[in-house]
PDB file of C-alpha atoms in Angstrom:
ATOM      1  CA  UNK A  14      94.607 101.553  68.731  1.00 70.00           C
ATOM      2  CA  UNK A  15      96.913  99.135  70.528  1.00 85.00           C
ATOM      3  CA  UNK A  16      96.642  95.424  69.763  1.00 90.00           C
ATOM      4  CA  UNK A  17      97.123  92.361  71.963  1.00 91.00           C
ATOM      5  CA  UNK A  18     100.710  91.834  70.775  1.00 94.00           C
ATOM      6  CA  UNK A  19     101.579  95.384  71.830  1.00 95.00           C
ATOM      7  CA  UNK A  20      99.931  94.851  75.218  1.00 96.00           C
ATOM      8  CA  UNK A  21     101.897  91.642  75.660  1.00 96.00           C
ATOM      9  CA  UNK A  22     105.112  93.485  74.729  1.00 97.00           C
ATOM     10  CA  UNK A  23     104.362  96.141  77.360  1.00 98.00           C
ATOM     11  CA  UNK A  24     103.786  93.419  79.946  1.00 98.00           C
ATOM     12  CA  UNK A  25     107.132  91.833  79.056  1.00 97.00           C
ATOM     13  CA  UNK A  26     108.800  95.236  79.477  1.00 98.00           C
ATOM     14  CA  UNK A  27     107.473  95.382  83.049  1.00 98.00           C
ATOM     15  CA  UNK A  28     110.294  92.921  83.826  1.00 97.00           C
ATOM     16  CA  UNK A  29     113.013  94.904  82.057  1.00 97.00           C
ATOM     17  CA  UNK A  30     116.085  95.571  84.188  1.00 94.00           C
ATOM     18  CA  UNK A  31     115.859  99.319  83.512  1.00 97.00           C
ATOM     19  CA  UNK A  32     113.407 100.849  86.014  1.00 97.00           C
ATOM     20  CA  UNK A  33     112.556 103.659  83.572  1.00 98.00           C
ATOM     21  CA  UNK A  34     111.430 101.130  80.967  1.00 98.00           C
ATOM     22  CA  UNK A  35     109.262  99.444  83.597  1.00 98.00           C
ATOM     23  CA  UNK A  36     107.731 102.771  84.663  1.00 98.00           C
ATOM     24  CA  UNK A  37     106.950 103.813  81.056  1.00 98.00           C
ATOM     25  CA  UNK A  38     105.390 100.451  80.257  1.00 98.00           C
ATOM     26  CA  UNK A  39     103.217 100.579  83.370  1.00 98.00           C
ATOM     27  CA  UNK A  40     101.994 104.070  82.464  1.00 98.00           C
ATOM     28  CA  UNK A  41     101.060 102.887  78.958  1.00 97.00           C
ATOM     29  CA  UNK A  42      99.181  99.892  80.361  1.00 98.00           C
ATOM     30  CA  UNK A  43      97.331 102.099  82.830  1.00 97.00           C
ATOM     31  CA  UNK A  44      96.371 104.450  79.963  1.00 96.00           C
ATOM     32  CA  UNK A  45      95.024 101.505  77.960  1.00 96.00           C
ATOM     33  CA  UNK A  46      93.003 100.328  80.942  1.00 96.00           C
ATOM     34  CA  UNK A  47      91.625 103.790  81.731  1.00 95.00           C
ATOM     35  CA  UNK A  48      90.551 104.341  78.114  1.00 95.00           C
ATOM     36  CA  UNK A  49      88.842 100.947  77.976  1.00 94.00           C
ATOM     37  CA  UNK A  50      91.196  99.408  75.429  1.00 93.00           C
ATOM     38  CA  UNK A  51      92.017  96.597  77.816  1.00 94.00           C
ATOM     39  CA  UNK A  52      89.913  95.150  80.590  1.00 93.00           C
ATOM     40  CA  UNK A  53      91.121  93.629  83.811  1.00 95.00           C
ATOM     41  CA  UNK A  54      89.533  91.246  86.291  1.00 96.00           C
ATOM     42  CA  UNK A  55      87.173  92.655  88.900  1.00 96.00           C
ATOM     43  CA  UNK A  56      88.673  92.860  92.369  1.00 96.00           C
ATOM     44  CA  UNK A  57      88.023  89.698  94.348  1.00 97.00           C
ATOM     45  CA  UNK A  58      88.855  88.666  97.925  1.00 96.00           C
ATOM     46  CA  UNK A  59      92.237  87.188  97.004  1.00 96.00           C
ATOM     47  CA  UNK A  60      95.580  88.043  98.559  1.00 97.00           C
ATOM     48  CA  UNK A  61      99.110  86.810  98.046  1.00 96.00           C
ATOM     49  CA  UNK A  62     101.459  88.259 100.645  1.00 96.00           C
ATOM     50  CA  UNK A  63     104.457  86.061  99.891  1.00 95.00           C
ATOM     51  CA  UNK A  64     105.812  87.065  96.491  1.00 96.00           C
ATOM     52  CA  UNK A  65     109.452  87.414  95.506  1.00 95.00           C
ATOM     53  CA  UNK A  66     110.654  89.871  92.887  1.00 95.00           C
ATOM     54  CA  UNK A  67     113.725  89.477  90.723  1.00 93.00           C
ATOM     55  CA  UNK A  68     115.632  91.122  93.574  1.00 92.00           C
ATOM     56  CA  UNK A  69     115.282  87.705  95.255  1.00 87.00           C
ATOM     57  CA  UNK A  70     116.720  85.963  92.203  1.00 74.00           C
ATOM     58  CA  UNK A  71     113.461  84.022  91.832  1.00 70.00           C
ATOM     59  CA  UNK A  72     112.515  81.590  89.124  1.00 68.00           C
ATOM     60  CA  UNK A  73     109.775  83.733  87.601  1.00 83.00           C
ATOM     61  CA  UNK A  74     111.848  86.900  87.224  1.00 89.00           C
ATOM     62  CA  UNK A  75     109.053  89.305  88.126  1.00 96.00           C
ATOM     63  CA  UNK A  76     109.983  92.904  88.795  1.00 97.00           C
ATOM     64  CA  UNK A  77     108.218  94.769  91.607  1.00 98.00           C
ATOM     65  CA  UNK A  78     106.184  96.632  88.964  1.00 98.00           C
ATOM     66  CA  UNK A  79     105.230  93.417  87.175  1.00 98.00           C
ATOM     67  CA  UNK A  80     103.930  91.882  90.401  1.00 97.00           C
ATOM     68  CA  UNK A  81     101.770  94.935  91.105  1.00 98.00           C
ATOM     69  CA  UNK A  82     100.396  94.742  87.541  1.00 98.00           C
ATOM     70  CA  UNK A  83      99.785  91.003  87.899  1.00 97.00           C
ATOM     71  CA  UNK A  84      97.720  91.699  91.025  1.00 98.00           C
ATOM     72  CA  UNK A  85      95.652  94.371  89.254  1.00 98.00           C
ATOM     73  CA  UNK A  86      95.225  92.306  86.101  1.00 97.00           C
ATOM     74  CA  UNK A  87      93.988  89.288  88.053  1.00 97.00           C
ATOM     75  CA  UNK A  88      91.807  91.210  90.506  1.00 98.00           C
ATOM     76  CA  UNK A  89      93.818  90.506  93.657  1.00 98.00           C
ATOM     77  CA  UNK A  90      92.704  92.647  96.558  1.00 96.00           C
ATOM     78  CA  UNK A  91      96.168  92.567  98.159  1.00 97.00           C
ATOM     79  CA  UNK A  92      99.678  91.686  97.026  1.00 97.00           C
ATOM     80  CA  UNK A  93     102.824  91.611  99.123  1.00 97.00           C
ATOM     81  CA  UNK A  94     106.510  91.202  98.408  1.00 97.00           C
ATOM     82  CA  UNK A  95     109.022  89.607 100.752  1.00 96.00           C
ATOM     83  CA  UNK A  96     112.355  89.546  98.969  1.00 95.00           C
ATOM     84  CA  UNK A  97     115.223  87.579 100.453  1.00 93.00           C
ATOM     85  CA  UNK A  98     117.661  89.745 102.412  1.00 94.00           C
ATOM     86  CA  UNK A  99     117.009  93.031 100.561  1.00 94.00           C
ATOM     87  CA  UNK A 100     114.570  95.923 100.496  1.00 95.00           C
ATOM     88  CA  UNK A 101     115.512  96.900  96.935  1.00 94.00           C
ATOM     89  CA  UNK A 102     112.026  96.471  95.479  1.00 96.00           C
ATOM     90  CA  UNK A 103     109.984  98.135  98.242  1.00 98.00           C
ATOM     91  CA  UNK A 104     109.719 101.677  96.849  1.00 98.00           C
ATOM     92  CA  UNK A 105     109.000 100.541  93.302  1.00 98.00           C
ATOM     93  CA  UNK A 106     106.443  97.958  94.362  1.00 98.00           C
ATOM     94  CA  UNK A 107     104.505 100.223  96.714  1.00 98.00           C
ATOM     95  CA  UNK A 108     104.589 103.043  94.136  1.00 98.00           C
ATOM     96  CA  UNK A 109     103.240 100.759  91.399  1.00 98.00           C
ATOM     97  CA  UNK A 110     100.540  99.456  93.763  1.00 98.00           C
ATOM     98  CA  UNK A 111      99.504 103.022  94.517  1.00 98.00           C
ATOM     99  CA  UNK A 112      99.300 103.880  90.813  1.00 98.00           C
ATOM    100  CA  UNK A 113      97.204 100.799  90.156  1.00 97.00           C
ATOM    101  CA  UNK A 114      94.941 101.040  93.178  1.00 96.00           C
ATOM    102  CA  UNK A 115      96.170  97.724  94.578  1.00 97.00           C
ATOM    103  CA  UNK A 116      96.722  97.305  98.288  1.00 97.00           C
ATOM    104  CA  UNK A 117     100.400  96.529  98.719  1.00 98.00           C
ATOM    105  CA  UNK A 118     102.522  95.170 101.534  1.00 98.00           C
ATOM    106  CA  UNK A 119     106.304  94.977 101.650  1.00 98.00           C
ATOM    107  CA  UNK A 120     108.604  92.880 103.770  1.00 96.00           C
ATOM    108  CA  UNK A 121     111.855  90.998 103.823  1.00 96.00           C
ATOM    109  CA  UNK A 122     112.537  87.318 104.315  1.00 95.00           C
ATOM    110  CA  UNK A 123     115.795  86.030 105.706  1.00 93.00           C
ATOM    111  CA  UNK A 124     117.189  82.930 107.330  1.00 90.00           C
ATOM    112  CA  UNK A 125     118.342  82.540 110.911  1.00 92.00           C
ATOM    113  CA  UNK A 126     120.241  79.755 112.568  1.00 93.00           C
ATOM    114  CA  UNK A 127     118.799  78.389 115.806  1.00 95.00           C
ATOM    115  CA  UNK A 128     121.448  76.317 117.590  1.00 96.00           C
ATOM    116  CA  UNK A 129     118.789  74.704 119.787  1.00 96.00           C
ATOM    117  CA  UNK A 130     117.480  73.006 116.634  1.00 96.00           C
ATOM    118  CA  UNK A 131     120.858  72.154 115.062  1.00 96.00           C
ATOM    119  CA  UNK A 132     119.798  68.541 114.515  1.00 96.00           C
ATOM    120  CA  UNK A 133     116.335  69.289 113.130  1.00 95.00           C
ATOM    121  CA  UNK A 134     115.028  70.598 109.857  1.00 95.00           C
ATOM    122  CA  UNK A 135     112.581  73.390 110.632  1.00 94.00           C
ATOM    123  CA  UNK A 136     111.388  74.983 107.388  1.00 90.00           C
ATOM    124  CA  UNK A 137     114.520  75.110 105.229  1.00 87.00           C
ATOM    125  CA  UNK A 138     114.884  71.693 103.571  1.00 89.00           C
ATOM    126  CA  UNK A 139     118.312  70.143 103.984  1.00 91.00           C
ATOM    127  CA  UNK A 140     119.498  72.805 106.441  1.00 91.00           C
ATOM    128  CA  UNK A 141     119.146  71.661 110.043  1.00 96.00           C
ATOM    129  CA  UNK A 142     118.731  74.520 112.486  1.00 96.00           C
ATOM    130  CA  UNK A 143     117.904  77.068 109.786  1.00 94.00           C
ATOM    131  CA  UNK A 144     114.585  78.871 109.987  1.00 94.00           C
ATOM    132  CA  UNK A 145     113.042  81.358 107.598  1.00 92.00           C
ATOM    133  CA  UNK A 146     112.202  84.604 109.334  1.00 92.00           C
ATOM    134  CA  UNK A 147     110.086  87.398 107.932  1.00 94.00           C
ATOM    135  CA  UNK A 148     109.585  91.063 108.741  1.00 94.00           C
ATOM    136  CA  UNK A 149     106.684  92.917 107.133  1.00 95.00           C
ATOM    137  CA  UNK A 150     105.284  96.414 107.111  1.00 95.00           C
ATOM    138  CA  UNK A 151     108.120  98.275 105.408  1.00 95.00           C
ATOM    139  CA  UNK A 152     106.951 101.560 103.938  1.00 96.00           C
ATOM    140  CA  UNK A 153     110.269 102.399 102.279  1.00 95.00           C
ATOM    141  CA  UNK A 154     113.450 100.724 101.168  1.00 94.00           C
ATOM    142  CA  UNK A 155     115.422 103.339 103.065  1.00 94.00           C
ATOM    143  CA  UNK A 156     116.792 102.360 106.449  1.00 93.00           C
ATOM    144  CA  UNK A 157     118.452 104.420 109.175  1.00 95.00           C
ATOM    145  CA  UNK A 158     122.254 104.652 108.909  1.00 96.00           C
ATOM    146  CA  UNK A 159     122.747 102.521 112.017  1.00 96.00           C
ATOM    147  CA  UNK A 160     120.824  99.663 110.364  1.00 94.00           C
ATOM    148  CA  UNK A 161     122.583  99.883 106.982  1.00 95.00           C
ATOM    149  CA  UNK A 162     125.497  97.553 108.008  1.00 97.00           C
ATOM    150  CA  UNK A 163     123.021  94.811 108.925  1.00 95.00           C
ATOM    151  CA  UNK A 164     121.250  95.094 105.579  1.00 94.00           C
ATOM    152  CA  UNK A 165     124.597  95.224 103.718  1.00 95.00           C
ATOM    153  CA  UNK A 166     125.681  92.033 105.490  1.00 95.00           C
ATOM    154  CA  UNK A 167     122.442  90.279 104.540  1.00 93.00           C
ATOM    155  CA  UNK A 168     122.899  91.350 100.904  1.00 92.00           C
ATOM    156  CA  UNK A 169     126.493  90.074 100.799  1.00 93.00           C
ATOM    157  CA  UNK A 170     125.501  86.733 102.282  1.00 90.00           C
ATOM    158  CA  UNK A 171     122.591  86.355  99.856  1.00 87.00           C
ATOM    159  CA  UNK A 172     124.822  87.243  96.905  1.00 89.00           C
ATOM    160  CA  UNK A 173     127.388  84.661  98.004  1.00 91.00           C
ATOM    161  CA  UNK A 174     124.677  82.009  98.446  1.00 85.00           C
ATOM    162  CA  UNK A 175     123.240  82.776  94.991  1.00 84.00           C
ATOM    163  CA  UNK A 176     126.682  82.640  93.374  1.00 90.00           C
ATOM    164  CA  UNK A 177     127.299  79.200  94.902  1.00 90.00           C
ATOM    165  CA  UNK A 178     123.980  78.007  93.491  1.00 86.00           C
ATOM    166  CA  UNK A 179     124.927  79.402  90.075  1.00 89.00           C
ATOM    167  CA  UNK A 180     128.224  77.495  90.194  1.00 93.00           C
ATOM    168  CA  UNK A 181     126.343  74.263  90.897  1.00 91.00           C
ATOM    169  CA  UNK A 182     123.854  74.940  88.105  1.00 91.00           C
ATOM    170  CA  UNK A 183     126.643  75.793  85.660  1.00 93.00           C
ATOM    171  CA  UNK A 184     128.497  72.545  86.448  1.00 94.00           C
ATOM    172  CA  UNK A 185     125.287  70.746  85.505  1.00 91.00           C
ATOM    173  CA  UNK A 186     124.692  72.811  82.349  1.00 92.00           C
ATOM    174  CA  UNK A 187     128.270  72.795  81.072  1.00 91.00           C
ATOM    175  CA  UNK A 188     129.271  73.818  78.453  1.00 93.00           C
ATOM    176  CA  UNK A 189     126.352  76.264  78.676  1.00 91.00           C
ATOM    177  CA  UNK A 190     126.511  78.666  81.600  1.00 89.00           C
ATOM    178  CA  UNK A 191     124.403  81.379  83.146  1.00 85.00           C
ATOM    179  CA  UNK A 192     125.539  84.416  85.105  1.00 82.00           C
ATOM    180  CA  UNK A 193     124.431  86.129  88.248  1.00 74.00           C
TER     181      UNK A 193
END
């Protein structure tokens, strides 16, 4: 019999950086649910289609698998990811949703500059002319070869932006520092 501390440990492992650890932990949690050891919320008409995984360098640090589990655990009818500038979590997220019986949606969020609005803040605070733009409906993280350079460019720009933020945070935290 598995106890609540072991269940909590499995849930923590859903955010491990090794995808095999995440997959094993999800399978164990599913087994515990299917055998009645743990109970989850009944499905309710709730959806969250704007979630970021740790591939977006978000504050919560959820993996794609952990977000799918969170949806199942809380009875969400639908959960969607929209990571910034990458499709890295799409396959894992949709696979975990399928295993859990959760409806899943995958997209990507990026930023675009609109010169016509160079003097106005649109929806990116402190960045006049910058607008968040979202594409949804991805069924795979794989893209055609002719699109790969665009996605690589978005990833490089996001990495650079995140590294600049980390430098600012580390100046504030000094002598403690965190890495990207």
